[in-house]
JSON list of C-alpha atoms in Angstrom, two decimals:
[
{"chain": "A", "resi": 1, "resn": "UNK", "atom": "CA", "xyz": [-42.22, -11.13, -36.47]},
{"chain": "A", "resi": 2, "resn": "UNK", "atom": "CA", "xyz": [-40.30, -8.09, -35.03]},
{"chain": "A", "resi": 3, "resn": "UNK", "atom": "CA", "xyz": [-41.34, -9.19, -31.50]},
{"chain": "A", "resi": 4, "resn": "UNK", "atom": "CA", "xyz": [-40.28, -12.78, -32.12]},
{"chain": "A", "resi": 5, "resn": "UNK", "atom": "CA", "xyz": [-36.88, -11.50, -33.43]},
{"chain": "A", "resi": 6, "resn": "UNK", "atom": "CA", "xyz": [-36.51, -9.28, -30.40]},
{"chain": "A", "resi": 7, "resn": "UNK", "atom": "CA", "xyz": [-37.10, -12.37, -28.11]},
{"chain": "A", "resi": 8, "resn": "UNK", "atom": "CA", "xyz": [-34.62, -14.47, -29.97]},
{"chain": "A", "resi": 9, "resn": "UNK", "atom": "CA", "xyz": [-32.05, -11.69, -29.79]},
{"chain": "A", "resi": 10, "resn": "UNK", "atom": "CA", "xyz": [-32.57, -11.34, -26.09]},
{"chain": "A", "resi": 11, "resn": "UNK", "atom": "CA", "xyz": [-32.28, -15.03, -25.54]},
{"chain": "A", "resi": 12, "resn": "UNK", "atom": "CA", "xyz": [-29.03, -15.10, -27.62]},
{"chain": "A", "resi": 13, "resn": "UNK", "atom": "CA", "xyz": [-27.69, -12.18, -25.52]},
{"chain": "A", "resi": 14, "resn": "UNK", "atom": "CA", "xyz": [-28.56, -13.91, -22.19]},
{"chain": "A", "resi": 15, "resn": "UNK", "atom": "CA", "xyz": [-27.02, -17.14, -23.55]},
{"chain": "A", "resi": 16, "resn": "UNK", "atom": "CA", "xyz": [-23.91, -15.34, -24.55]},
{"chain": "A", "resi": 17, "resn": "UNK", "atom": "CA", "xyz": [-23.58, -13.70, -21.06]},
{"chain": "A", "resi": 18, "resn": "UNK", "atom": "CA", "xyz": [-24.11, -17.05, -19.30]},
{"chain": "A", "resi": 19, "resn": "UNK", "atom": "CA", "xyz": [-21.32, -18.75, -21.34]},
{"chain": "A", "resi": 20, "resn": "UNK", "atom": "CA", "xyz": [-19.03, -15.79, -20.65]},
{"chain": "A", "resi": 21, "resn": "UNK", "atom": "CA", "xyz": [-19.77, -16.11, -16.89]},
{"chain": "A", "resi": 22, "resn": "UNK", "atom": "CA", "xyz": [-19.22, -19.86, -16.80]},
{"chain": "A", "resi": 23, "resn": "UNK", "atom": "CA", "xyz": [-15.87, -19.29, -18.77]},
{"chain": "A", "resi": 24, "resn": "UNK", "atom": "CA", "xyz": [-14.80, -16.71, -16.14]},
{"chain": "A", "resi": 25, "resn": "UNK", "atom": "CA", "xyz": [-15.69, -18.96, -13.28]},
{"chain": "A", "resi": 26, "resn": "UNK", "atom": "CA", "xyz": [-13.98, -21.94, -14.79]},
{"chain": "A", "resi": 27, "resn": "UNK", "atom": "CA", "xyz": [-10.86, -19.93, -15.52]},
{"chain": "A", "resi": 28, "resn": "UNK", "atom": "CA", "xyz": [-10.62, -18.70, -11.97]},
{"chain": "A", "resi": 29, "resn": "UNK", "atom": "CA", "xyz": [-10.94, -22.30, -10.74]},
{"chain": "A", "resi": 30, "resn": "UNK", "atom": "CA", "xyz": [-8.37, -23.64, -13.19]},
{"chain": "A", "resi": 31, "resn": "UNK", "atom": "CA", "xyz": [-5.76, -21.03, -11.88]},
{"chain": "A", "resi": 32, "resn": "UNK", "atom": "CA", "xyz": [-5.95, -22.83, -8.61]},
{"chain": "A", "resi": 33, "resn": "UNK", "atom": "CA", "xyz": [-3.77, -21.69, -5.70]},
{"chain": "A", "resi": 34, "resn": "UNK", "atom": "CA", "xyz": [-0.59, -19.96, -6.57]},
{"chain": "A", "resi": 35, "resn": "UNK", "atom": "CA", "xyz": [2.70, -21.87, -5.76]},
{"chain": "A", "resi": 36, "resn": "UNK", "atom": "CA", "xyz": [4.70, -18.70, -5.57]},
{"chain": "A", "resi": 37, "resn": "UNK", "atom": "CA", "xyz": [5.72, -17.78, -2.07]},
{"chain": "A", "resi": 38, "resn": "UNK", "atom": "CA", "xyz": [7.60, -14.92, -0.32]},
{"chain": "A", "resi": 39, "resn": "UNK", "atom": "CA", "xyz": [9.03, -14.59, 3.16]},
{"chain": "A", "resi": 40, "resn": "UNK", "atom": "CA", "xyz": [10.91, -12.13, 5.32]},
{"chain": "A", "resi": 41, "resn": "UNK", "atom": "CA", "xyz": [12.80, -13.42, 8.35]},
{"chain": "A", "resi": 42, "resn": "UNK", "atom": "CA", "xyz": [15.60, -12.53, 10.83]},
{"chain": "A", "resi": 43, "resn": "UNK", "atom": "CA", "xyz": [18.77, -14.46, 10.50]},
{"chain": "A", "resi": 44, "resn": "UNK", "atom": "CA", "xyz": [20.73, -14.46, 13.89]},
{"chain": "A", "resi": 45, "resn": "UNK", "atom": "CA", "xyz": [24.45, -14.07, 14.08]},
{"chain": "A", "resi": 46, "resn": "UNK", "atom": "CA", "xyz": [26.34, -17.25, 13.53]},
{"chain": "A", "resi": 47, "resn": "UNK", "atom": "CA", "xyz": [23.27, -19.07, 12.47]},
{"chain": "A", "resi": 48, "resn": "UNK", "atom": "CA", "xyz": [21.89, -20.57, 9.13]},
{"chain": "A", "resi": 49, "resn": "UNK", "atom": "CA", "xyz": [18.28, -21.00, 8.02]},
{"chain": "A", "resi": 50, "resn": "UNK", "atom": "CA", "xyz": [16.98, -23.43, 5.39]},
{"chain": "A", "resi": 51, "resn": "UNK", "atom": "CA", "xyz": [13.71, -23.55, 3.56]},
{"chain": "A", "resi": 52, "resn": "UNK", "atom": "CA", "xyz": [12.19, -26.26, 1.31]},
{"chain": "A", "resi": 53, "resn": "UNK", "atom": "CA", "xyz": [10.34, -25.86, -1.98]},
{"chain": "A", "resi": 54, "resn": "UNK", "atom": "CA", "xyz": [8.80, -28.80, -3.84]},
{"chain": "A", "resi": 55, "resn": "UNK", "atom": "CA", "xyz": [9.35, -28.83, -7.66]},
{"chain": "A", "resi": 56, "resn": "UNK", "atom": "CA", "xyz": [8.78, -31.17, -10.48]},
{"chain": "A", "resi": 57, "resn": "UNK", "atom": "CA", "xyz": [10.46, -31.72, -13.80]},
{"chain": "A", "resi": 58, "resn": "UNK", "atom": "CA", "xyz": [9.90, -29.68, -16.93]},
{"chain": "A", "resi": 59, "resn": "UNK", "atom": "CA", "xyz": [9.42, -26.46, -14.83]},
{"chain": "A", "resi": 60, "resn": "UNK", "atom": "CA", "xyz": [11.38, -23.46, -13.68]},
{"chain": "A", "resi": 61, "resn": "UNK", "atom": "CA", "xyz": [11.95, -22.18, -10.10]},
{"chain": "A", "resi": 62, "resn": "UNK", "atom": "CA", "xyz": [13.20, -18.59, -9.78]},
{"chain": "A", "resi": 63, "resn": "UNK", "atom": "CA", "xyz": [14.59, -17.55, -6.36]},
{"chain": "A", "resi": 64, "resn": "UNK", "atom": "CA", "xyz": [15.31, -13.91, -5.59]},
{"chain": "A", "resi": 65, "resn": "UNK", "atom": "CA", "xyz": [16.68, -12.75, -2.31]},
{"chain": "A", "resi": 66, "resn": "UNK", "atom": "CA", "xyz": [17.79, -9.45, -0.58]},
{"chain": "A", "resi": 67, "resn": "UNK", "atom": "CA", "xyz": [19.37, -8.49, 2.65]},
{"chain": "A", "resi": 68, "resn": "UNK", "atom": "CA", "xyz": [17.35, -5.54, 3.88]},
{"chain": "A", "resi": 69, "resn": "UNK", "atom": "CA", "xyz": [18.84, -4.91, 7.16]},
{"chain": "A", "resi": 70, "resn": "UNK", "atom": "CA", "xyz": [21.97, -5.60, 9.24]},
{"chain": "A", "resi": 71, "resn": "UNK", "atom": "CA", "xyz": [25.59, -4.73, 9.34]},
{"chain": "A", "resi": 72, "resn": "UNK", "atom": "CA", "xyz": [27.48, -5.65, 6.06]},
{"chain": "A", "resi": 73, "resn": "UNK", "atom": "CA", "xyz": [24.15, -6.33, 4.37]},
{"chain": "A", "resi": 74, "resn": "UNK", "atom": "CA", "xyz": [25.49, -9.81, 3.25]},
{"chain": "A", "resi": 75, "resn": "UNK", "atom": "CA", "xyz": [24.88, -13.52, 3.67]},
{"chain": "A", "resi": 76, "resn": "UNK", "atom": "CA", "xyz": [26.00, -16.78, 2.08]},
{"chain": "A", "resi": 77, "resn": "UNK", "atom": "CA", "xyz": [23.38, -18.37, -0.21]},
{"chain": "A", "resi": 78, "resn": "UNK", "atom": "CA", "xyz": [23.00, -22.04, -1.36]},
{"chain": "A", "resi": 79, "resn": "UNK", "atom": "CA", "xyz": [20.38, -24.03, -3.40]},
{"chain": "A", "resi": 80, "resn": "UNK", "atom": "CA", "xyz": [20.69, -27.91, -2.88]},
{"chain": "A", "resi": 81, "resn": "UNK", "atom": "CA", "xyz": [18.96, -30.51, -5.00]},
{"chain": "A", "resi": 82, "resn": "UNK", "atom": "CA", "xyz": [16.96, -33.48, -3.44]},
{"chain": "A", "resi": 83, "resn": "UNK", "atom": "CA", "xyz": [19.97, -35.56, -3.96]},
{"chain": "A", "resi": 84, "resn": "UNK", "atom": "CA", "xyz": [22.28, -33.16, -2.02]},
{"chain": "A", "resi": 85, "resn": "UNK", "atom": "CA", "xyz": [24.03, -31.62, -4.99]},
{"chain": "A", "resi": 86, "resn": "UNK", "atom": "CA", "xyz": [24.77, -27.90, -4.52]},
{"chain": "A", "resi": 87, "resn": "UNK", "atom": "CA", "xyz": [23.29, -26.15, -7.51]},
{"chain": "A", "resi": 88, "resn": "UNK", "atom": "CA", "xyz": [23.94, -22.51, -6.50]},
{"chain": "A", "resi": 89, "resn": "UNK", "atom": "CA", "xyz": [26.62, -21.31, -4.11]},
{"chain": "A", "resi": 90, "resn": "UNK", "atom": "CA", "xyz": [27.19, -17.59, -3.24]},
{"chain": "A", "resi": 91, "resn": "UNK", "atom": "CA", "xyz": [29.46, -16.04, -0.61]},
{"chain": "A", "resi": 92, "resn": "UNK", "atom": "CA", "xyz": [28.69, -12.76, 1.25]},
{"chain": "A", "resi": 93, "resn": "UNK", "atom": "CA", "xyz": [26.27, -11.35, -1.25]},
{"chain": "A", "resi": 94, "resn": "UNK", "atom": "CA", "xyz": [23.60, -8.78, -0.51]},
{"chain": "A", "resi": 95, "resn": "UNK", "atom": "CA", "xyz": [21.13, -9.87, -3.18]},
{"chain": "A", "resi": 96, "resn": "UNK", "atom": "CA", "xyz": [20.84, -12.21, -6.13]},
{"chain": "A", "resi": 97, "resn": "UNK", "atom": "CA", "xyz": [18.38, -13.80, -8.58]},
{"chain": "A", "resi": 98, "resn": "UNK", "atom": "CA", "xyz": [18.62, -17.37, -9.79]},
{"chain": "A", "resi": 99, "resn": "UNK", "atom": "CA", "xyz": [16.68, -19.57, -12.10]},
{"chain": "A", "resi": 100, "resn": "UNK", "atom": "CA", "xyz": [16.79, -23.31, -11.59]},
{"chain": "A", "resi": 101, "resn": "UNK", "atom": "CA", "xyz": [15.37, -25.80, -14.04]},
{"chain": "A", "resi": 102, "resn": "UNK", "atom": "CA", "xyz": [14.57, -28.94, -11.88]},
{"chain": "A", "resi": 103, "resn": "UNK", "atom": "CA", "xyz": [16.05, -32.08, -13.35]},
{"chain": "A", "resi": 104, "resn": "UNK", "atom": "CA", "xyz": [14.33, -34.26, -10.75]},
{"chain": "A", "resi": 105, "resn": "UNK", "atom": "CA", "xyz": [11.22, -34.16, -8.68]},
{"chain": "A", "resi": 106, "resn": "UNK", "atom": "CA", "xyz": [11.53, -33.47, -4.91]},
{"chain": "A", "resi": 107, "resn": "UNK", "atom": "CA", "xyz": [12.16, -30.86, -2.25]},
{"chain": "A", "resi": 108, "resn": "UNK", "atom": "CA", "xyz": [14.82, -28.26, -3.04]},
{"chain": "A", "resi": 109, "resn": "UNK", "atom": "CA", "xyz": [16.69, -26.85, -0.17]},
{"chain": "A", "resi": 110, "resn": "UNK", "atom": "CA", "xyz": [17.28, -22.99, 0.01]},
{"chain": "A", "resi": 111, "resn": "UNK", "atom": "CA", "xyz": [19.69, -22.07, 2.71]},
{"chain": "A", "resi": 112, "resn": "UNK", "atom": "CA", "xyz": [20.92, -18.69, 4.05]},
{"chain": "A", "resi": 113, "resn": "UNK", "atom": "CA", "xyz": [24.06, -18.62, 6.24]},
{"chain": "A", "resi": 114, "resn": "UNK", "atom": "CA", "xyz": [25.23, -15.93, 8.56]},
{"chain": "A", "resi": 115, "resn": "UNK", "atom": "CA", "xyz": [27.94, -17.96, 10.27]},
{"chain": "A", "resi": 116, "resn": "UNK", "atom": "CA", "xyz": [30.79, -15.51, 9.32]},
{"chain": "A", "resi": 117, "resn": "UNK", "atom": "CA", "xyz": [29.14, -12.75, 11.54]},
{"chain": "A", "resi": 118, "resn": "UNK", "atom": "CA", "xyz": [29.59, -13.06, 15.26]},
{"chain": "A", "resi": 119, "resn": "UNK", "atom": "CA", "xyz": [27.48, -10.15, 16.45]},
{"chain": "A", "resi": 120, "resn": "UNK", "atom": "CA", "xyz": [25.24, -8.72, 13.67]},
{"chain": "A", "resi": 121, "resn": "UNK", "atom": "CA", "xyz": [21.88, -10.32, 12.72]},
{"chain": "A", "resi": 122, "resn": "UNK", "atom": "CA", "xyz": [20.46, -9.84, 9.23]},
{"chain": "A", "resi": 123, "resn": "UNK", "atom": "CA", "xyz": [16.92, -9.43, 7.98]},
{"chain": "A", "resi": 124, "resn": "UNK", "atom": "CA", "xyz": [16.53, -11.36, 4.70]},
{"chain": "A", "resi": 125, "resn": "UNK", "atom": "CA", "xyz": [13.64, -11.24, 2.15]},
{"chain": "A", "resi": 126, "resn": "UNK", "atom": "CA", "xyz": [13.31, -13.88, -0.58]},
{"chain": "A", "resi": 127, "resn": "UNK", "atom": "CA", "xyz": [10.68, -14.88, -3.09]},
{"chain": "A", "resi": 128, "resn": "UNK", "atom": "CA", "xyz": [10.22, -18.09, -4.99]},
{"chain": "A", "resi": 129, "resn": "UNK", "atom": "CA", "xyz": [8.37, -18.06, -8.36]},
{"chain": "A", "resi": 130, "resn": "UNK", "atom": "CA", "xyz": [7.28, -21.33, -9.79]},
{"chain": "A", "resi": 131, "resn": "UNK", "atom": "CA", "xyz": [6.47, -21.52, -13.46]},
{"chain": "A", "resi": 132, "resn": "UNK", "atom": "CA", "xyz": [5.39, -24.33, -15.88]},
{"chain": "A", "resi": 133, "resn": "UNK", "atom": "CA", "xyz": [4.49, -26.75, -13.10]},
{"chain": "A", "resi": 134, "resn": "UNK", "atom": "CA", "xyz": [2.27, -29.36, -14.70]},
{"chain": "A", "resi": 135, "resn": "UNK", "atom": "CA", "xyz": [1.47, -27.48, -17.97]},
{"chain": "A", "resi": 136, "resn": "UNK", "atom": "CA", "xyz": [-2.10, -27.14, -19.06]},
{"chain": "A", "resi": 137, "resn": "UNK", "atom": "CA", "xyz": [-4.25, -28.25, -16.14]},
{"chain": "A", "resi": 138, "resn": "UNK", "atom": "CA", "xyz": [-7.68, -28.21, -17.54]},
{"chain": "A", "resi": 139, "resn": "UNK", "atom": "CA", "xyz": [-7.59, -28.19, -21.30]},
{"chain": "A", "resi": 140, "resn": "UNK", "atom": "CA", "xyz": [-10.88, -28.76, -22.97]},
{"chain": "A", "resi": 141, "resn": "UNK", "atom": "CA", "xyz": [-12.32, -30.37, -19.86]},
{"chain": "A", "resi": 142, "resn": "UNK", "atom": "CA", "xyz": [-12.18, -27.14, -17.85]},
{"chain": "A", "resi": 143, "resn": "UNK", "atom": "CA", "xyz": [-15.82, -26.47, -18.50]},
{"chain": "A", "resi": 144, "resn": "UNK", "atom": "CA", "xyz": [-17.92, -29.56, -18.33]},
{"chain": "A", "resi": 145, "resn": "UNK", "atom": "CA", "xyz": [-21.37, -29.29, -19.58]},
{"chain": "A", "resi": 146, "resn": "UNK", "atom": "CA", "xyz": [-20.65, -26.14, -21.68]},
{"chain": "A", "resi": 147, "resn": "UNK", "atom": "CA", "xyz": [-20.67, -26.74, -25.35]},
{"chain": "A", "resi": 148, "resn": "UNK", "atom": "CA", "xyz": [-18.92, -24.63, -27.82]},
{"chain": "A", "resi": 149, "resn": "UNK", "atom": "CA", "xyz": [-21.53, -21.97, -29.23]},
{"chain": "A", "resi": 150, "resn": "UNK", "atom": "CA", "xyz": [-22.10, -21.32, -32.87]},
{"chain": "A", "resi": 151, "resn": "UNK", "atom": "CA", "xyz": [-20.27, -18.35, -34.36]},
{"chain": "A", "resi": 152, "resn": "UNK", "atom": "CA", "xyz": [-23.57, -16.73, -35.26]},
{"chain": "A", "resi": 153, "resn": "UNK", "atom": "CA", "xyz": [-24.80, -17.00, -31.59]},
{"chain": "A", "resi": 154, "resn": "UNK", "atom": "CA", "xyz": [-21.72, -15.72, -29.82]},
{"chain": "A", "resi": 155, "resn": "UNK", "atom": "CA", "xyz": [-18.99, -13.60, -31.27]},
{"chain": "A", "resi": 156, "resn": "UNK", "atom": "CA", "xyz": [-16.26, -14.67, -28.77]},
{"chain": "A", "resi": 157, "resn": "UNK", "atom": "CA", "xyz": [-15.22, -18.32, -28.51]},
{"chain": "A", "resi": 158, "resn": "UNK", "atom": "CA", "xyz": [-14.52, -19.97, -25.22]},
{"chain": "A", "resi": 159, "resn": "UNK", "atom": "CA", "xyz": [-10.87, -20.48, -26.33]},
{"chain": "A", "resi": 160, "resn": "UNK", "atom": "CA", "xyz": [-10.28, -16.73, -26.73]},
{"chain": "A", "resi": 161, "resn": "UNK", "atom": "CA", "xyz": [-11.91, -15.88, -23.49]},
{"chain": "A", "resi": 162, "resn": "UNK", "atom": "CA", "xyz": [-9.82, -18.55, -21.68]},
{"chain": "A", "resi": 163, "resn": "UNK", "atom": "CA", "xyz": [-6.49, -17.30, -23.26]},
{"chain": "A", "resi": 164, "resn": "UNK", "atom": "CA", "xyz": [-7.51, -13.75, -22.32]},
{"chain": "A", "resi": 165, "resn": "UNK", "atom": "CA", "xyz": [-8.32, -14.66, -18.74]},
{"chain": "A", "resi": 166, "resn": "UNK", "atom": "CA", "xyz": [-5.04, -16.61, -18.39]},
{"chain": "A", "resi": 167, "resn": "UNK", "atom": "CA", "xyz": [-2.96, -13.86, -19.79]},
{"chain": "A", "resi": 168, "resn": "UNK", "atom": "CA", "xyz": [-4.55, -11.29, -17.49]},
{"chain": "A", "resi": 169, "resn": "UNK", "atom": "CA", "xyz": [-4.00, -13.55, -14.53]},
{"chain": "A", "resi": 170, "resn": "UNK", "atom": "CA", "xyz": [-0.26, -13.93, -15.35]},
{"chain": "A", "resi": 171, "resn": "UNK", "atom": "CA", "xyz": [0.28, -10.20, -15.75]},
{"chain": "A", "resi": 172, "resn": "UNK", "atom": "CA", "xyz": [-1.51, -9.42, -12.55]},
{"chain": "A", "resi": 173, "resn": "UNK", "atom": "CA", "xyz": [0.59, -12.10, -10.73]},
{"chain": "A", "resi": 174, "resn": "UNK", "atom": "CA", "xyz": [3.74, -10.67, -12.26]},
{"chain": "A", "resi": 175, "resn": "UNK", "atom": "CA", "xyz": [2.77, -7.20, -11.27]},
{"chain": "A", "resi": 176, "resn": "UNK", "atom": "CA", "xyz": [2.19, -8.33, -7.71]},
{"chain": "A", "resi": 177, "resn": "UNK", "atom": "CA", "xyz": [5.63, -9.98, -7.65]},
{"chain": "A", "resi": 178, "resn": "UNK", "atom": "CA", "xyz": [7.26, -6.86, -8.99]},
{"chain": "A", "resi": 179, "resn": "UNK", "atom": "CA", "xyz": [5.59, -4.73, -6.34]},
{"chain": "A", "resi": 180, "resn": "UNK", "atom": "CA", "xyz": [6.78, -7.11, -3.64]},
{"chain": "A", "resi": 181, "resn": "UNK", "atom": "CA", "xyz": [10.30, -6.82, -4.88]},
{"chain": "A", "resi": 182, "resn": "UNK", "atom": "CA", "xyz": [10.14, -3.04, -5.06]},
{"chain": "A", "resi": 183, "resn": "UNK", "atom": "CA", "xyz": [8.86, -2.93, -1.48]},
{"chain": "A", "resi": 184, "resn": "UNK", "atom": "CA", "xyz": [11.89, -5.05, -0.44]},
{"chain": "A", "resi": 185, "resn": "UNK", "atom": "CA", "xyz": [14.21, -2.51, -2.24]},
{"chain": "A", "resi": 186, "resn": "UNK", "atom": "CA", "xyz": [12.55, 0.29, -0.52]},
{"chain": "A", "resi": 187, "resn": "UNK", "atom": "CA", "xyz": [12.86, -1.42, 2.88]},
{"chain": "A", "resi": 188, "resn": "UNK", "atom": "CA", "xyz": [16.55, -1.90, 2.29]},
{"chain": "A", "resi": 189, "resn": "UNK", "atom": "CA", "xyz": [17.13, 1.65, 1.19]},
{"chain": "A", "resi": 190, "resn": "UNK", "atom": "CA", "xyz": [15.21, 2.99, 4.13]},
{"chain": "A", "resi": 191, "resn": "UNK", "atom": "CA", "xyz": [17.41, 0.98, 6.51]},
{"chain": "A", "resi": 192, "resn": "UNK", "atom": "CA", "xyz": [20.57, 2.13, 4.84]},
{"chain": "A", "resi": 193, "resn": "UNK", "atom": "CA", "xyz": [19.37, 5.82, 5.06]},
{"chain": "A", "resi": 194, "resn": "UNK", "atom": "CA", "xyz": [18.54, 5.49, 8.75]},
{"chain": "A", "resi": 195, "resn": "UNK", "atom": "CA", "xyz": [21.87, 3.76, 9.41]},
{"chain": "A", "resi": 196, "resn": "UNK", "atom": "CA", "xyz": [23.73, 6.55, 7.66]},
{"chain": "A", "resi": 197, "resn": "UNK", "atom": "CA", "xyz": [21.68, 9.14, 9.34]},
{"chain": "A", "resi": 198, "resn": "UNK", "atom": "CA", "xyz": [22.74, 7.81, 12.58]},
{"chain": "A", "resi": 199, "resn": "UNK", "atom": "CA", "xyz": [26.35, 7.77, 11.67]},
{"chain": "A", "resi": 200, "resn": "UNK", "atom": "CA", "xyz": [26.25, 11.28, 10.18]},
{"chain": "A", "resi": 201, "resn": "UNK", "atom": "CA", "xyz": [24.48, 12.61, 13.34]},
{"chain": "A", "resi": 202, "resn": "UNK", "atom": "CA", "xyz": [26.97, 10.89, 15.76]},
{"chain": "A", "resi": 203, "resn": "UNK", "atom": "CA", "xyz": [30.08, 12.17, 13.94]},
{"chain": "A", "resi": 204, "resn": "UNK", "atom": "CA", "xyz": [28.70, 15.69, 13.50]},
{"chain": "A", "resi": 205, "resn": "UNK", "atom": "CA", "xyz": [27.95, 15.93, 17.35]},
{"chain": "A", "resi": 206, "resn": "UNK", "atom": "CA", "xyz": [31.52, 14.58, 17.94]},
{"chain": "A", "resi": 207, "resn": "UNK", "atom": "CA", "xyz": [32.97, 17.22, 15.56]},
{"chain": "A", "resi": 208, "resn": "UNK", "atom": "CA", "xyz": [30.99, 19.99, 17.25]},
{"chain": "A", "resi": 209, "resn": "UNK", "atom": "CA", "xyz": [32.22, 18.95, 20.66]},
{"chain": "A", "resi": 210, "resn": "UNK", "atom": "CA", "xyz": [35.88, 18.84, 19.40]},
{"chain": "A", "resi": 211, "resn": "UNK", "atom": "CA", "xyz": [35.50, 22.32, 17.91]},
{"chain": "A", "resi": 212, "resn": "UNK", "atom": "CA", "xyz": [34.10, 23.63, 21.25]},
{"chain": "A", "resi": 213, "resn": "UNK", "atom": "CA", "xyz": [36.86, 22.10, 23.21]},
{"chain": "A", "resi": 214, "resn": "UNK", "atom": "CA", "xyz": [39.55, 23.61, 20.79]},
{"chain": "A", "resi": 215, "resn": "UNK", "atom": "CA", "xyz": [37.92, 27.04, 20.94]},
{"chain": "A", "resi": 216, "resn": "UNK", "atom": "CA", "xyz": [37.83, 26.99, 24.83]},
{"chain": "A", "resi": 217, "resn": "UNK", "atom": "CA", "xyz": [41.46, 25.79, 24.94]},
{"chain": "A", "resi": 218, "resn": "UNK", "atom": "CA", "xyz": [42.54, 28.68, 22.63]},
{"chain": "A", "resi": 219, "resn": "UNK", "atom": "CA", "xyz": [40.67, 31.23, 24.72]},
{"chain": "A", "resi": 220, "resn": "UNK", "atom": "CA", "xyz": [42.17, 29.95, 27.91]},
{"chain": "A", "resi": 221, "resn": "UNK", "atom": "CA", "xyz": [45.65, 29.92, 26.37]},
{"chain": "A", "resi": 222, "resn": "UNK", "atom": "CA", "xyz": [45.32, 33.41, 25.12]},
{"chain": "A", "resi": 223, "resn": "UNK", "atom": "CA", "xyz": [44.16, 34.75, 28.36]},
{"chain": "A", "resi": 224, "resn": "UNK", "atom": "CA", "xyz": [46.98, 32.88, 30.28]},
{"chain": "A", "resi": 225, "resn": "UNK", "atom": "CA", "xyz": [49.48, 34.75, 28.06]},
{"chain": "A", "resi": 226, "resn": "UNK", "atom": "CA", "xyz": [48.27, 38.22, 29.11]},
{"chain": "A", "resi": 227, "resn": "UNK", "atom": "CA", "xyz": [47.73, 37.28, 32.74]},
{"chain": "A", "resi": 228, "resn": "UNK", "atom": "CA", "xyz": [50.92, 38.63, 34.39]},
{"chain": "A", "resi": 229, "resn": "UNK", "atom": "CA", "xyz": [50.95, 38.21, 38.10]},
{"chain": "A", "resi": 230, "resn": "UNK", "atom": "CA", "xyz": [54.48, 39.61, 38.72]},
{"chain": "A", "resi": 231, "resn": "UNK", "atom": "CA", "xyz": [54.80, 42.55, 41.08]},
{"chain": "A", "resi": 232, "resn": "UNK", "atom": "CA", "xyz": [56.11, 45.87, 39.72]},
{"chain": "A", "resi": 233, "resn": "UNK", "atom": "CA", "xyz": [58.38, 47.93, 42.15]},
{"chain": "A", "resi": 234, "resn": "UNK", "atom": "CA", "xyz": [57.74, 51.55, 42.12]}
]
């Protein structure tokens, strides 16, 4: 009897591991390919660049942008709906975060304009985060052929494991997005520091040259005061 109980317990454990594995695989497949995107590009002086993002109703589209290099560190920003309506308009901003709730399905236009600058090009980073697109993809049909186990056979249910996997996936995705934004902040701060370092070094060298010229001029003037070339008759 003890051997039989051991075999049944072993089979129950293997069945539980199998169900958990199938749940994990199904959860990874149901996540699909992330619709979030990020991009860093160079915006020439006097030019504008537009990008398109497809969105559907009953969702949210979050757009975050930063100017990480270039004189002035500012651009004009616009979000245009599929019908041509301007949803967001910003003028000469260095960064911004906007959440748009699409009221219609289609391609939304995201534009960056550097037309006000004639000589300086800008490096721009932006990220698009899509949430709530399509709702629950799989539901109960995510795991075909896998029946809900009895409570006495497996402690954790498929629903609990699925929710845990989805929560973990969302948190990891959010962590990746935050790390990307922090890298953009770090790049912008580094460019500012390098630009300020060049300015400080240039004006420091100019100040030293001016001080040297003033010192040499003073020495020359004082020597000229004591340089008497008149003849003395004896």
